């Protein structure tokens, strides 16, 4: 807690209004803290910079598992078990639906090389005890009649889920506001411990105009006893965080399409379909309103331009997977910057007061150690948002998060 008499605006400042920051803010406020969330506030997926809005909302630890990421798989499995209960509480708190779907993920292949690659991954998943059911071409098309007759086989991960990421973030904002979170519009340049303020932490305003909008205050320097940095790839730009942690985070561009059914009919697919088309991995995620999200490129770039080549490749591969895609309305193409890390795992933990080089898990000495980082969720931000909020509220309350978080402390980069 800040020193007696120190200026304090709020108990907790959360920097970043994507799903990670907003979920953490909501849960901290529900525990009785006063919470301020600072975010640039542009929620247009094309002009704003929020990976949460561009994402497809797959919650697929099994179908997204790859060789060599055992700790991340454990975390993702923990996350998918937790998500439905968290989401049910959220829907109730916000009074609106998030579009959670429970039909699983069907991964399909189109030629013998694609099928062999899928087979190797399935063997690996089985060796870890994951449930993934091999299906022949006829069984795949029975589940998803709009798949091309050219499909050679597939694998059903029945436990995978998906959620409409935009409705989910909207619900988090409503729930957070209802719980008393104060939304402040602005960017953050730096976070530092303030001399004379004991453990008070100052979050310094970034430059540029910060217009006030609908119940959102504009940003000045803010002081709090505890700060949560959940600024996605932008975390790497915040001064005052350890350099090693900042360097571990980089933007990884993903371009995504949104297609709609012309007649407002249900989507052409029932469940998430992942397809390997001549070595390229794409996914198609249906929404109950008929939308189909097609993604995604994975590019080592920090711009958010939508490129002709990416749109072409995504459409070509989606139409190869399900020819009826060509009849859908092209509604949107957008690009998001995933917060990638050097080992693909998120960074969640406490950064201690005594020097930038020390990170701790679990935290010691609370409430002195009031700086928490929750960033670097890379391809799994929506999936990990609920368990990250659990971990952050544990850290803010000086409790260790679930053991499954242990490999994801910032300490590993120090
Ligand atoms: N989780 C899917 C993606 O990052 O493209």
mmCIF file of C-alpha atoms and ligand atoms in Angstrom:
data_model
loop_
_atom_site.group_PDB
_atom_site.id
_atom_site.type_symbol
_atom_site.label_atom_id
_atom_site.label_comp_id
_atom_site.label_asym_id
_atom_site.label_seq_id
_atom_site.Cartn_x
_atom_site.Cartn_y
_atom_site.Cartn_z
ATOM 1 C CA UNK A 1 0.000 0.000 0.000
ATOM 2 C CA UNK A 2 1.198 3.535 -0.648
ATOM 3 C CA UNK A 3 2.641 5.573 2.195
ATOM 4 C CA UNK A 4 0.257 7.455 4.401
ATOM 5 C CA UNK A 5 -0.624 10.748 2.775
ATOM 6 C CA UNK A 6 0.620 9.690 -0.655
ATOM 7 C CA UNK A 7 -1.497 10.547 -3.677
ATOM 8 C CA UNK A 8 -3.371 7.436 -4.735
ATOM 9 C CA UNK A 9 -6.015 7.401 -7.447
ATOM 10 C CA UNK A 10 -7.164 3.844 -7.126
ATOM 11 C CA UNK A 11 -6.176 0.525 -5.539
ATOM 12 C CA UNK A 12 -5.297 -1.118 -8.843
ATOM 13 C CA UNK A 13 -4.430 0.281 -12.267
ATOM 14 C CA UNK A 14 -4.745 -2.110 -15.202
ATOM 15 C CA UNK A 15 -2.871 -1.048 -18.327
ATOM 16 C CA UNK A 16 -4.538 -2.561 -21.399
ATOM 17 C CA UNK A 17 -8.178 -3.056 -22.302
ATOM 18 C CA UNK A 18 -8.040 -6.272 -24.300
ATOM 19 C CA UNK A 19 -9.504 -9.492 -22.937
ATOM 20 C CA UNK A 20 -6.599 -10.037 -20.520
ATOM 21 C CA UNK A 21 -6.700 -6.588 -18.933
ATOM 22 C CA UNK A 22 -10.492 -6.295 -18.904
ATOM 23 C CA UNK A 23 -10.995 -9.765 -17.410
ATOM 24 C CA UNK A 24 -8.409 -9.016 -14.701
ATOM 25 C CA UNK A 25 -9.989 -5.613 -13.994
ATOM 26 C CA UNK A 26 -13.466 -7.141 -13.682
ATOM 27 C CA UNK A 27 -12.310 -9.844 -11.275
ATOM 28 C CA UNK A 28 -10.240 -7.450 -9.138
ATOM 29 C CA UNK A 29 -13.204 -5.053 -8.868
ATOM 30 C CA UNK A 30 -15.491 -7.926 -7.894
ATOM 31 C CA UNK A 31 -13.123 -8.608 -5.001
ATOM 32 C CA UNK A 32 -13.762 -5.110 -3.707
ATOM 33 C CA UNK A 33 -10.751 -3.228 -5.117
ATOM 34 C CA UNK A 34 -11.138 0.120 -6.776
ATOM 35 C CA UNK A 35 -9.827 -0.425 -10.288
ATOM 36 C CA UNK A 36 -8.874 1.944 -13.111
ATOM 37 C CA UNK A 37 -8.324 0.536 -16.586
ATOM 38 C CA UNK A 38 -6.235 2.596 -19.002
ATOM 39 C CA UNK A 39 -6.450 1.885 -22.724
ATOM 40 C CA UNK A 40 -6.207 3.929 -25.949
ATOM 41 C CA UNK A 41 -9.847 3.016 -26.428
ATOM 42 C CA UNK A 42 -10.097 2.647 -30.213
ATOM 43 C CA UNK A 43 -12.276 -0.427 -30.492
ATOM 44 C CA UNK A 44 -12.527 -0.440 -34.257
ATOM 45 C CA UNK A 45 -10.800 -3.674 -35.334
ATOM 46 C CA UNK A 46 -9.442 -1.981 -38.439
ATOM 47 C CA UNK A 47 -8.083 1.263 -36.934
ATOM 48 C CA UNK A 48 -7.576 0.210 -33.298
ATOM 49 C CA UNK A 49 -4.742 -1.961 -32.076
ATOM 50 C CA UNK A 50 -6.357 -4.772 -30.152
ATOM 51 C CA UNK A 51 -5.502 -8.359 -30.993
ATOM 52 C CA UNK A 52 -8.584 -9.329 -28.947
ATOM 53 C CA UNK A 53 -10.877 -7.859 -31.616
ATOM 54 C CA UNK A 54 -9.142 -9.452 -34.579
ATOM 55 C CA UNK A 55 -8.887 -12.912 -32.994
ATOM 56 C CA UNK A 56 -11.140 -15.774 -34.071
ATOM 57 C CA UNK A 57 -12.014 -16.935 -30.555
ATOM 58 C CA UNK A 58 -10.900 -20.557 -30.855
ATOM 59 C CA UNK A 59 -10.527 -22.238 -27.486
ATOM 60 C CA UNK A 60 -8.690 -25.239 -28.844
ATOM 61 C CA UNK A 61 -5.890 -26.581 -26.692
ATOM 62 C CA UNK A 62 -6.016 -29.979 -28.382
ATOM 63 C CA UNK A 63 -6.258 -28.897 -32.012
ATOM 64 C CA UNK A 64 -3.669 -26.124 -31.470
ATOM 65 C CA UNK A 65 -1.169 -28.323 -29.608
ATOM 66 C CA UNK A 66 2.169 -28.764 -31.337
ATOM 67 C CA UNK A 67 5.304 -30.780 -30.672
ATOM 68 C CA UNK A 68 7.466 -29.543 -27.819
ATOM 69 C CA UNK A 69 5.151 -27.181 -25.920
ATOM 70 C CA UNK A 70 4.155 -29.410 -23.035
ATOM 71 C CA UNK A 71 3.924 -26.698 -20.354
ATOM 72 C CA UNK A 72 1.838 -24.488 -22.605
ATOM 73 C CA UNK A 73 -0.445 -27.415 -23.395
ATOM 74 C CA UNK A 74 -0.984 -28.049 -19.665
ATOM 75 C CA UNK A 75 -1.837 -24.380 -19.187
ATOM 76 C CA UNK A 76 -4.193 -24.367 -22.186
ATOM 77 C CA UNK A 77 -5.971 -27.505 -20.942
ATOM 78 C CA UNK A 78 -6.379 -25.867 -17.528
ATOM 79 C CA UNK A 79 -7.795 -22.831 -19.361
ATOM 80 C CA UNK A 80 -10.357 -24.698 -21.442
ATOM 81 C CA UNK A 81 -11.636 -26.516 -18.340
ATOM 82 C CA UNK A 82 -12.061 -23.195 -16.550
ATOM 83 C CA UNK A 83 -13.561 -21.201 -19.397
ATOM 84 C CA UNK A 84 -17.238 -22.351 -19.366
ATOM 85 C CA UNK A 85 -17.813 -21.528 -15.685
ATOM 86 C CA UNK A 86 -16.036 -18.175 -15.996
ATOM 87 C CA UNK A 87 -18.037 -17.415 -19.127
ATOM 88 C CA UNK A 88 -21.341 -18.365 -17.471
ATOM 89 C CA UNK A 89 -20.591 -15.969 -14.608
ATOM 90 C CA UNK A 90 -19.659 -13.304 -17.130
ATOM 91 C CA UNK A 91 -22.860 -13.727 -19.150
ATOM 92 C CA UNK A 92 -24.851 -13.421 -15.971
ATOM 93 C CA UNK A 93 -22.952 -10.368 -14.736
ATOM 94 C CA UNK A 94 -23.151 -8.637 -18.110
ATOM 95 C CA UNK A 95 -26.665 -9.805 -19.027
ATOM 96 C CA UNK A 96 -25.516 -10.712 -22.532
ATOM 97 C CA UNK A 97 -24.339 -13.770 -24.412
ATOM 98 C CA UNK A 98 -20.799 -14.349 -25.664
ATOM 99 C CA UNK A 99 -21.623 -17.002 -28.275
ATOM 100 C CA UNK A 100 -19.768 -19.909 -26.667
ATOM 101 C CA UNK A 101 -19.832 -23.007 -28.894
ATOM 102 C CA UNK A 102 -19.109 -26.529 -27.768
ATOM 103 C CA UNK A 103 -19.131 -28.596 -30.973
ATOM 104 C CA UNK A 104 -15.366 -29.164 -31.006
ATOM 105 C CA UNK A 105 -12.779 -28.761 -33.758
ATOM 106 C CA UNK A 106 -12.517 -30.909 -36.871
ATOM 107 C CA UNK A 107 -9.049 -30.893 -38.442
ATOM 108 C CA UNK A 108 -9.029 -32.119 -42.040
ATOM 109 C CA UNK A 109 -6.448 -32.890 -44.730
ATOM 110 C CA UNK A 110 -6.569 -32.691 -48.527
ATOM 111 C CA UNK A 111 -3.680 -34.707 -49.881
ATOM 112 C CA UNK A 112 -1.594 -37.593 -48.642
ATOM 113 C CA UNK A 113 1.192 -35.327 -47.312
ATOM 114 C CA UNK A 114 -1.354 -33.227 -45.347
ATOM 115 C CA UNK A 115 -2.919 -36.416 -44.000
ATOM 116 C CA UNK A 116 0.473 -37.841 -42.990
ATOM 117 C CA UNK A 117 1.291 -34.602 -41.127
ATOM 118 C CA UNK A 118 -2.080 -34.675 -39.356
ATOM 119 C CA UNK A 119 -1.497 -38.343 -38.478
ATOM 120 C CA UNK A 120 1.863 -37.590 -36.848
ATOM 121 C CA UNK A 121 0.298 -34.807 -34.778
ATOM 122 C CA UNK A 122 -2.551 -37.125 -33.765
ATOM 123 C CA UNK A 123 -0.079 -39.806 -32.616
ATOM 124 C CA UNK A 124 1.689 -37.138 -30.558
ATOM 125 C CA UNK A 125 -1.604 -35.930 -29.055
ATOM 126 C CA UNK A 126 -2.605 -39.492 -28.192
ATOM 127 C CA UNK A 127 0.804 -40.057 -26.553
ATOM 128 C CA UNK A 128 -0.105 -37.187 -24.181
ATOM 129 C CA UNK A 129 -3.479 -38.751 -23.425
ATOM 130 C CA UNK A 130 -5.446 -36.136 -25.367
ATOM 131 C CA UNK A 131 -8.758 -37.085 -26.935
ATOM 132 C CA UNK A 132 -8.635 -36.795 -30.712
ATOM 133 C CA UNK A 133 -10.718 -39.150 -32.835
ATOM 134 C CA UNK A 134 -9.511 -40.141 -36.318
ATOM 135 C CA UNK A 135 -12.247 -39.942 -38.954
ATOM 136 C CA UNK A 136 -12.303 -41.067 -42.587
ATOM 137 C CA UNK A 137 -13.366 -38.749 -45.401
ATOM 138 C CA UNK A 138 -17.006 -39.895 -45.326
ATOM 139 C CA UNK A 139 -17.248 -39.341 -41.558
ATOM 140 C CA UNK A 140 -15.766 -35.849 -41.897
ATOM 141 C CA UNK A 141 -18.327 -34.895 -44.536
ATOM 142 C CA UNK A 142 -21.127 -36.369 -42.504
ATOM 143 C CA UNK A 143 -20.200 -33.972 -39.680
ATOM 144 C CA UNK A 144 -19.648 -31.055 -42.047
ATOM 145 C CA UNK A 145 -21.512 -31.553 -45.345
ATOM 146 C CA UNK A 146 -20.085 -28.359 -46.907
ATOM 147 C CA UNK A 147 -16.529 -29.708 -46.809
ATOM 148 C CA UNK A 148 -15.084 -30.419 -50.226
ATOM 149 C CA UNK A 149 -15.406 -34.012 -51.510
ATOM 150 C CA UNK A 150 -11.603 -33.803 -51.861
ATOM 151 C CA UNK A 151 -11.087 -34.211 -48.115
ATOM 152 C CA UNK A 152 -8.935 -37.282 -47.381
ATOM 153 C CA UNK A 153 -9.521 -37.652 -43.646
ATOM 154 C CA UNK A 154 -9.586 -35.800 -40.382
ATOM 155 C CA UNK A 155 -9.456 -35.719 -36.616
ATOM 156 C CA UNK A 156 -12.174 -34.525 -34.238
ATOM 157 C CA UNK A 157 -11.139 -32.786 -31.001
ATOM 158 C CA UNK A 158 -14.529 -32.906 -29.298
ATOM 159 C CA UNK A 159 -13.444 -30.971 -26.187
ATOM 160 C CA UNK A 160 -12.391 -27.807 -28.014
ATOM 161 C CA UNK A 161 -14.657 -24.753 -27.694
ATOM 162 C CA UNK A 162 -14.975 -21.378 -29.380
ATOM 163 C CA UNK A 163 -16.383 -18.019 -28.347
ATOM 164 C CA UNK A 164 -17.290 -14.878 -30.263
ATOM 165 C CA UNK A 165 -14.271 -12.837 -29.183
ATOM 166 C CA UNK A 166 -15.962 -9.490 -29.878
ATOM 167 C CA UNK A 167 -19.085 -10.315 -27.907
ATOM 168 C CA UNK A 168 -16.864 -11.755 -25.186
ATOM 169 C CA UNK A 169 -14.815 -8.554 -24.880
ATOM 170 C CA UNK A 170 -18.014 -6.465 -24.977
ATOM 171 C CA UNK A 171 -19.456 -8.563 -22.134
ATOM 172 C CA UNK A 172 -16.247 -8.187 -20.121
ATOM 173 C CA UNK A 173 -16.458 -4.416 -20.476
ATOM 174 C CA UNK A 174 -20.090 -4.345 -19.364
ATOM 175 C CA UNK A 175 -19.358 -6.610 -16.386
ATOM 176 C CA UNK A 176 -16.275 -4.581 -15.451
ATOM 177 C CA UNK A 177 -18.187 -1.327 -15.596
ATOM 178 C CA UNK A 178 -21.021 -2.804 -13.531
ATOM 179 C CA UNK A 179 -18.459 -3.924 -10.936
ATOM 180 C CA UNK A 180 -17.178 -0.339 -10.692
ATOM 181 C CA UNK A 181 -14.114 -0.355 -12.962
ATOM 182 C CA UNK A 182 -13.246 3.161 -14.079
ATOM 183 C CA UNK A 183 -12.251 3.350 -17.755
ATOM 184 C CA UNK A 184 -9.639 5.920 -18.687
ATOM 185 C CA UNK A 185 -8.626 6.599 -22.248
ATOM 186 C CA UNK A 186 -4.935 7.003 -22.965
ATOM 187 C CA UNK A 187 -1.647 5.309 -23.632
ATOM 188 C CA UNK A 188 1.007 4.553 -21.060
ATOM 189 C CA UNK A 189 4.681 5.419 -21.473
ATOM 190 C CA UNK A 190 6.168 4.199 -18.271
ATOM 191 C CA UNK A 191 5.547 2.693 -14.903
ATOM 192 C CA UNK A 192 7.710 3.516 -11.951
ATOM 193 C CA UNK A 193 7.892 3.447 -8.190
ATOM 194 C CA UNK A 194 7.645 6.959 -6.921
ATOM 195 C CA UNK A 195 10.200 8.222 -4.403
ATOM 196 C CA UNK A 196 8.423 9.443 -1.314
ATOM 197 C CA UNK A 197 5.387 7.380 -2.146
ATOM 198 C CA UNK A 198 6.673 4.176 -0.528
ATOM 199 C CA UNK A 199 5.183 1.442 -2.752
ATOM 200 C CA UNK A 200 2.968 3.834 -4.673
ATOM 201 C CA UNK A 201 3.312 3.213 -8.389
ATOM 202 C CA UNK A 202 2.958 5.887 -11.019
ATOM 203 C CA UNK A 203 1.709 5.158 -14.493
ATOM 204 C CA UNK A 204 2.788 7.953 -16.804
ATOM 205 C CA UNK A 205 0.585 9.164 -19.620
ATOM 206 C CA UNK A 206 1.788 8.716 -23.181
ATOM 207 C CA UNK A 207 1.730 11.596 -25.667
ATOM 208 C CA UNK A 208 -0.941 12.431 -28.234
ATOM 209 C CA UNK A 209 -4.535 13.499 -27.955
ATOM 210 C CA UNK A 210 -6.716 11.588 -25.527
ATOM 211 C CA UNK A 211 -10.271 12.606 -26.364
ATOM 212 C CA UNK A 212 -12.909 11.931 -23.785
ATOM 213 C CA UNK A 213 -15.754 9.646 -24.923
ATOM 214 C CA UNK A 214 -18.879 8.136 -23.407
ATOM 215 C CA UNK A 215 -18.106 7.869 -19.754
ATOM 216 C CA UNK A 216 -14.394 7.406 -20.420
ATOM 217 C CA UNK A 217 -12.019 9.864 -18.800
ATOM 218 C CA UNK A 218 -8.895 11.108 -20.487
ATOM 219 C CA UNK A 219 -5.542 10.187 -19.125
ATOM 220 C CA UNK A 220 -3.073 11.954 -16.847
ATOM 221 C CA UNK A 221 -0.431 10.394 -14.635
ATOM 222 C CA UNK A 222 -2.111 8.017 -12.210
ATOM 223 C CA UNK A 223 -0.958 6.550 -8.909
ATOM 224 C CA UNK A 224 -1.940 3.251 -7.368
ATOM 225 C CA UNK A 225 -0.719 0.696 -4.880
ATOM 226 C CA UNK A 226 -0.791 -2.063 -7.498
ATOM 227 C CA UNK A 227 -0.436 -2.036 -11.270
ATOM 228 C CA UNK A 228 -1.182 -4.785 -13.775
ATOM 229 C CA UNK A 229 0.510 -4.469 -17.151
ATOM 230 C CA UNK A 230 -1.646 -6.240 -19.734
ATOM 231 C CA UNK A 231 -0.778 -4.234 -22.807
ATOM 232 C CA UNK A 232 -0.243 -7.094 -25.272
ATOM 233 C CA UNK A 233 2.615 -6.526 -27.700
ATOM 234 C CA UNK A 234 2.678 -2.865 -26.531
ATOM 235 C CA UNK A 235 4.064 -4.105 -23.201
ATOM 236 C CA UNK A 236 7.496 -4.098 -24.848
ATOM 237 C CA UNK A 237 7.280 -0.297 -25.180
ATOM 238 C CA UNK A 238 6.583 0.469 -21.524
ATOM 239 C CA UNK A 239 9.582 1.987 -19.763
ATOM 240 C CA UNK A 240 10.234 0.825 -16.251
ATOM 241 C CA UNK A 241 9.661 -2.864 -16.963
ATOM 242 C CA UNK A 242 12.799 -5.031 -16.979
ATOM 243 C CA UNK A 243 14.547 -4.839 -20.352
ATOM 244 C CA UNK A 244 14.779 -8.625 -20.598
ATOM 245 C CA UNK A 245 11.019 -8.949 -20.267
ATOM 246 C CA UNK A 246 10.373 -6.153 -22.756
ATOM 247 C CA UNK A 247 12.723 -7.770 -25.251
ATOM 248 C CA UNK A 248 10.978 -11.142 -24.890
ATOM 249 C CA UNK A 249 7.740 -9.724 -26.355
ATOM 250 C CA UNK A 250 7.294 -8.987 -30.050
ATOM 251 C CA UNK A 251 4.354 -8.416 -32.408
ATOM 252 C CA UNK A 252 3.390 -11.333 -34.651
ATOM 253 C CA UNK A 253 0.973 -10.195 -37.308
ATOM 254 C CA UNK A 254 -2.128 -12.203 -38.113
ATOM 255 C CA UNK A 255 -4.517 -11.376 -40.970
ATOM 256 C CA UNK A 256 -8.076 -12.618 -40.602
ATOM 257 C CA UNK A 257 -11.224 -12.500 -42.772
ATOM 258 C CA UNK A 258 -14.845 -12.271 -41.696
ATOM 259 C CA UNK A 259 -17.442 -13.660 -44.109
ATOM 260 C CA UNK A 260 -21.234 -13.613 -43.724
ATOM 261 C CA UNK A 261 -24.069 -15.672 -45.008
ATOM 262 C CA UNK A 262 -26.042 -13.672 -47.604
ATOM 263 C CA UNK A 263 -29.465 -14.665 -46.309
ATOM 264 C CA UNK A 264 -28.750 -14.364 -42.603
ATOM 265 C CA UNK A 265 -28.960 -18.149 -42.421
ATOM 266 C CA UNK A 266 -26.909 -20.284 -40.024
ATOM 267 C CA UNK A 267 -23.211 -20.645 -40.839
ATOM 268 C CA UNK A 268 -22.134 -23.210 -43.424
ATOM 269 C CA UNK A 269 -20.133 -25.055 -40.753
ATOM 270 C CA UNK A 270 -21.267 -26.336 -37.364
ATOM 271 C CA UNK A 271 -17.895 -26.473 -35.660
ATOM 272 C CA UNK A 272 -14.420 -25.000 -36.047
ATOM 273 C CA UNK A 273 -12.661 -26.570 -39.020
ATOM 274 C CA UNK A 274 -8.899 -26.519 -39.327
ATOM 275 C CA UNK A 275 -7.452 -27.488 -42.633
ATOM 276 C CA UNK A 276 -3.972 -28.186 -43.833
ATOM 277 C CA UNK A 277 -4.054 -27.227 -47.499
ATOM 278 C CA UNK A 278 -0.789 -28.073 -49.259
ATOM 279 C CA UNK A 279 1.119 -27.484 -46.077
ATOM 280 C CA UNK A 280 -0.652 -24.246 -45.115
ATOM 281 C CA UNK A 281 -2.680 -24.242 -41.932
ATOM 282 C CA UNK A 282 -6.003 -22.355 -41.924
ATOM 283 C CA UNK A 283 -9.016 -22.297 -39.686
ATOM 284 C CA UNK A 284 -12.699 -21.516 -40.213
ATOM 285 C CA UNK A 285 -14.683 -20.592 -37.127
ATOM 286 C CA UNK A 286 -18.497 -20.354 -37.385
ATOM 287 C CA UNK A 287 -20.696 -18.041 -35.332
ATOM 288 C CA UNK A 288 -24.344 -18.605 -34.614
ATOM 289 C CA UNK A 289 -25.258 -15.411 -36.542
ATOM 290 C CA UNK A 290 -23.923 -16.952 -39.766
ATOM 291 C CA UNK A 291 -20.493 -15.308 -39.670
ATOM 292 C CA UNK A 292 -17.468 -17.358 -40.623
ATOM 293 C CA UNK A 293 -14.048 -16.218 -39.417
ATOM 294 C CA UNK A 294 -11.142 -17.359 -41.611
ATOM 295 C CA UNK A 295 -7.603 -17.110 -40.328
ATOM 296 C CA UNK A 296 -4.804 -16.588 -40.093
ATOM 297 C CA UNK A 297 -1.453 -15.552 -41.360
ATOM 298 C CA UNK A 298 1.483 -15.618 -38.971
ATOM 299 C CA UNK A 299 4.012 -12.961 -39.968
ATOM 300 C CA UNK A 300 7.053 -11.578 -38.181
ATOM 301 C CA UNK A 301 5.945 -8.009 -38.757
ATOM 302 C CA UNK A 302 4.686 -5.123 -36.672
ATOM 303 C CA UNK A 303 2.454 -3.358 -39.205
ATOM 304 C CA UNK A 304 -1.305 -3.821 -39.459
ATOM 305 C CA UNK A 305 -1.698 -3.563 -43.211
ATOM 306 C CA UNK A 306 -4.105 -5.984 -44.837
ATOM 307 C CA UNK A 307 -2.351 -7.329 -47.915
ATOM 308 C CA UNK A 308 -3.788 -8.567 -51.189
ATOM 309 C CA UNK A 309 -1.642 -11.691 -51.048
ATOM 310 C CA UNK A 310 -2.854 -12.719 -47.597
ATOM 311 C CA UNK A 311 -6.517 -12.148 -48.487
ATOM 312 C CA UNK A 312 -6.005 -14.150 -51.687
ATOM 313 C CA UNK A 313 -4.280 -17.058 -49.907
ATOM 314 C CA UNK A 314 -6.827 -17.237 -47.086
ATOM 315 C CA UNK A 315 -9.764 -17.162 -49.520
ATOM 316 C CA UNK A 316 -8.183 -19.720 -51.856
ATOM 317 C CA UNK A 317 -7.474 -22.144 -49.011
ATOM 318 C CA UNK A 318 -10.887 -21.607 -47.405
ATOM 319 C CA UNK A 319 -12.636 -22.249 -50.735
ATOM 320 C CA UNK A 320 -10.511 -25.360 -51.234
ATOM 321 C CA UNK A 321 -11.648 -26.569 -47.820
ATOM 322 C CA UNK A 322 -15.326 -25.688 -48.276
ATOM 323 C CA UNK A 323 -16.268 -24.538 -51.817
ATOM 324 C CA UNK A 324 -19.494 -22.883 -50.565
ATOM 325 C CA UNK A 325 -17.274 -20.223 -48.952
ATOM 326 C CA UNK A 326 -17.185 -18.552 -52.371
ATOM 327 C CA UNK A 327 -20.918 -17.741 -52.010
ATOM 328 C CA UNK A 328 -20.462 -15.858 -48.732
ATOM 329 C CA UNK A 329 -20.349 -12.081 -48.375
ATOM 330 C CA UNK A 330 -16.890 -10.676 -47.819
ATOM 331 C CA UNK A 331 -17.519 -8.555 -44.715
ATOM 332 C CA UNK A 332 -14.115 -7.633 -43.298
ATOM 333 C CA UNK A 333 -10.392 -8.176 -43.523
ATOM 334 C CA UNK A 334 -8.328 -7.097 -40.540
ATOM 335 C CA UNK A 335 -4.854 -7.558 -39.146
ATOM 336 C CA UNK A 336 -3.925 -7.925 -35.494
ATOM 337 C CA UNK A 337 -0.623 -8.058 -33.689
ATOM 338 C CA UNK A 338 -0.370 -11.072 -31.424
ATOM 339 C CA UNK A 339 1.890 -10.557 -28.420
ATOM 340 C CA UNK A 340 4.446 -13.248 -29.236
ATOM 341 C CA UNK A 341 7.182 -14.258 -26.817
ATOM 342 C CA UNK A 342 10.518 -15.933 -27.386
ATOM 343 C CA UNK A 343 9.192 -19.281 -26.083
ATOM 344 C CA UNK A 344 5.543 -18.843 -27.175
ATOM 345 C CA UNK A 345 4.365 -18.872 -23.543
ATOM 346 C CA UNK A 346 2.609 -16.016 -21.721
ATOM 347 C CA UNK A 347 4.395 -13.939 -19.075
ATOM 348 C CA UNK A 348 2.451 -13.759 -15.827
ATOM 349 C CA UNK A 349 3.989 -12.888 -12.476
ATOM 350 C CA UNK A 350 5.187 -10.193 -10.119
ATOM 351 C CA UNK A 351 8.066 -7.848 -10.839
ATOM 352 C CA UNK A 352 9.650 -7.008 -7.561
ATOM 353 C CA UNK A 353 10.498 -3.616 -6.195
ATOM 354 C CA UNK A 354 14.196 -4.033 -5.575
ATOM 355 C CA UNK A 355 15.682 -3.607 -9.003
ATOM 356 C CA UNK A 356 14.439 -4.378 -12.447
ATOM 357 C CA UNK A 357 16.325 -7.654 -12.646
ATOM 358 C CA UNK A 358 14.343 -9.524 -10.071
ATOM 359 C CA UNK A 359 11.121 -11.318 -10.757
ATOM 360 C CA UNK A 360 9.359 -13.599 -8.385
ATOM 361 C CA UNK A 361 6.887 -16.440 -8.487
ATOM 362 C CA UNK A 362 5.016 -16.731 -6.257
ATOM 363 C CA UNK A 363 5.314 -13.172 -4.999
ATOM 364 C CA UNK A 364 6.803 -12.391 -1.664
ATOM 365 C CA UNK A 365 6.458 -9.338 0.449
ATOM 366 C CA UNK A 366 3.093 -8.129 -0.792
ATOM 367 C CA UNK A 367 1.982 -5.395 -0.758
ATOM 368 C CA UNK A 368 5.393 -3.894 -1.503
ATOM 369 C CA UNK A 369 5.584 -5.847 -4.740
ATOM 370 C CA UNK A 370 2.669 -4.271 -6.482
ATOM 371 C CA UNK A 371 3.696 -4.620 -10.114
ATOM 372 C CA UNK A 372 2.155 -7.543 -11.973
ATOM 373 C CA UNK A 373 2.709 -8.429 -15.609
ATOM 374 C CA UNK A 374 0.157 -10.393 -17.642
ATOM 375 C CA UNK A 375 1.231 -10.261 -21.260
ATOM 376 C CA UNK A 376 2.667 -12.279 -24.134
ATOM 377 C CA UNK A 377 -0.338 -14.550 -24.646
ATOM 378 C CA UNK A 378 0.545 -14.966 -28.339
ATOM 379 C CA UNK A 379 -2.004 -17.288 -30.053
ATOM 380 C CA UNK A 380 -3.936 -18.062 -26.871
ATOM 381 C CA UNK A 381 -5.160 -14.768 -25.444
ATOM 382 C CA UNK A 382 -8.893 -15.454 -25.527
ATOM 383 C CA UNK A 383 -8.441 -19.004 -24.234
ATOM 384 C CA UNK A 384 -6.130 -17.900 -21.410
ATOM 385 C CA UNK A 385 -8.064 -14.786 -20.380
ATOM 386 C CA UNK A 386 -10.144 -16.452 -17.658
ATOM 387 C CA UNK A 387 -7.256 -18.261 -15.977
ATOM 388 C CA UNK A 388 -5.036 -15.204 -16.361
ATOM 389 C CA UNK A 389 -7.656 -13.161 -14.500
ATOM 390 C CA UNK A 390 -7.621 -15.841 -11.787
ATOM 391 C CA UNK A 391 -3.816 -15.714 -11.627
ATOM 392 C CA UNK A 392 -3.692 -11.914 -11.541
ATOM 393 C CA UNK A 393 -6.245 -11.641 -8.732
ATOM 394 C CA UNK A 394 -4.278 -14.278 -6.793
ATOM 395 C CA UNK A 395 -1.049 -12.289 -7.285
ATOM 396 C CA UNK A 396 -2.742 -9.032 -6.277
ATOM 397 C CA UNK A 397 -3.945 -10.768 -3.128
ATOM 398 C CA UNK A 398 -0.496 -12.223 -2.350
ATOM 399 C CA UNK A 399 -1.572 -15.782 -3.112
ATOM 400 C CA UNK A 400 0.272 -18.051 -5.531
ATOM 401 C CA UNK A 401 -1.621 -18.814 -8.722
ATOM 402 C CA UNK A 402 -2.280 -22.386 -9.812
ATOM 403 C CA UNK A 403 0.904 -24.484 -10.160
ATOM 404 C CA UNK A 404 0.331 -24.747 -13.883
ATOM 405 C CA UNK A 405 1.528 -21.124 -14.156
ATOM 406 C CA UNK A 406 4.949 -21.835 -12.702
ATOM 407 C CA UNK A 407 6.817 -22.103 -16.029
ATOM 408 C CA UNK A 408 5.377 -18.770 -17.171
ATOM 409 C CA UNK A 409 6.907 -16.400 -14.647
ATOM 410 C CA UNK A 410 8.835 -13.386 -16.015
ATOM 411 C CA UNK A 411 11.769 -14.814 -14.076
ATOM 412 C CA UNK A 412 12.565 -17.202 -16.938
ATOM 413 C CA UNK A 413 13.806 -14.305 -19.067
ATOM 414 C CA UNK A 414 16.021 -12.763 -16.406
HETATM 415 N N1 LIG B 1 -5.154 -18.783 -32.109
HETATM 416 C C1 LIG B 1 -5.177 -18.550 -33.485
HETATM 417 C C2 LIG B 1 -4.244 -17.551 -33.986
HETATM 418 O O1 LIG B 1 -3.498 -16.938 -33.258
HETATM 419 O O2 LIG B 1 -4.210 -17.379 -35.188
#
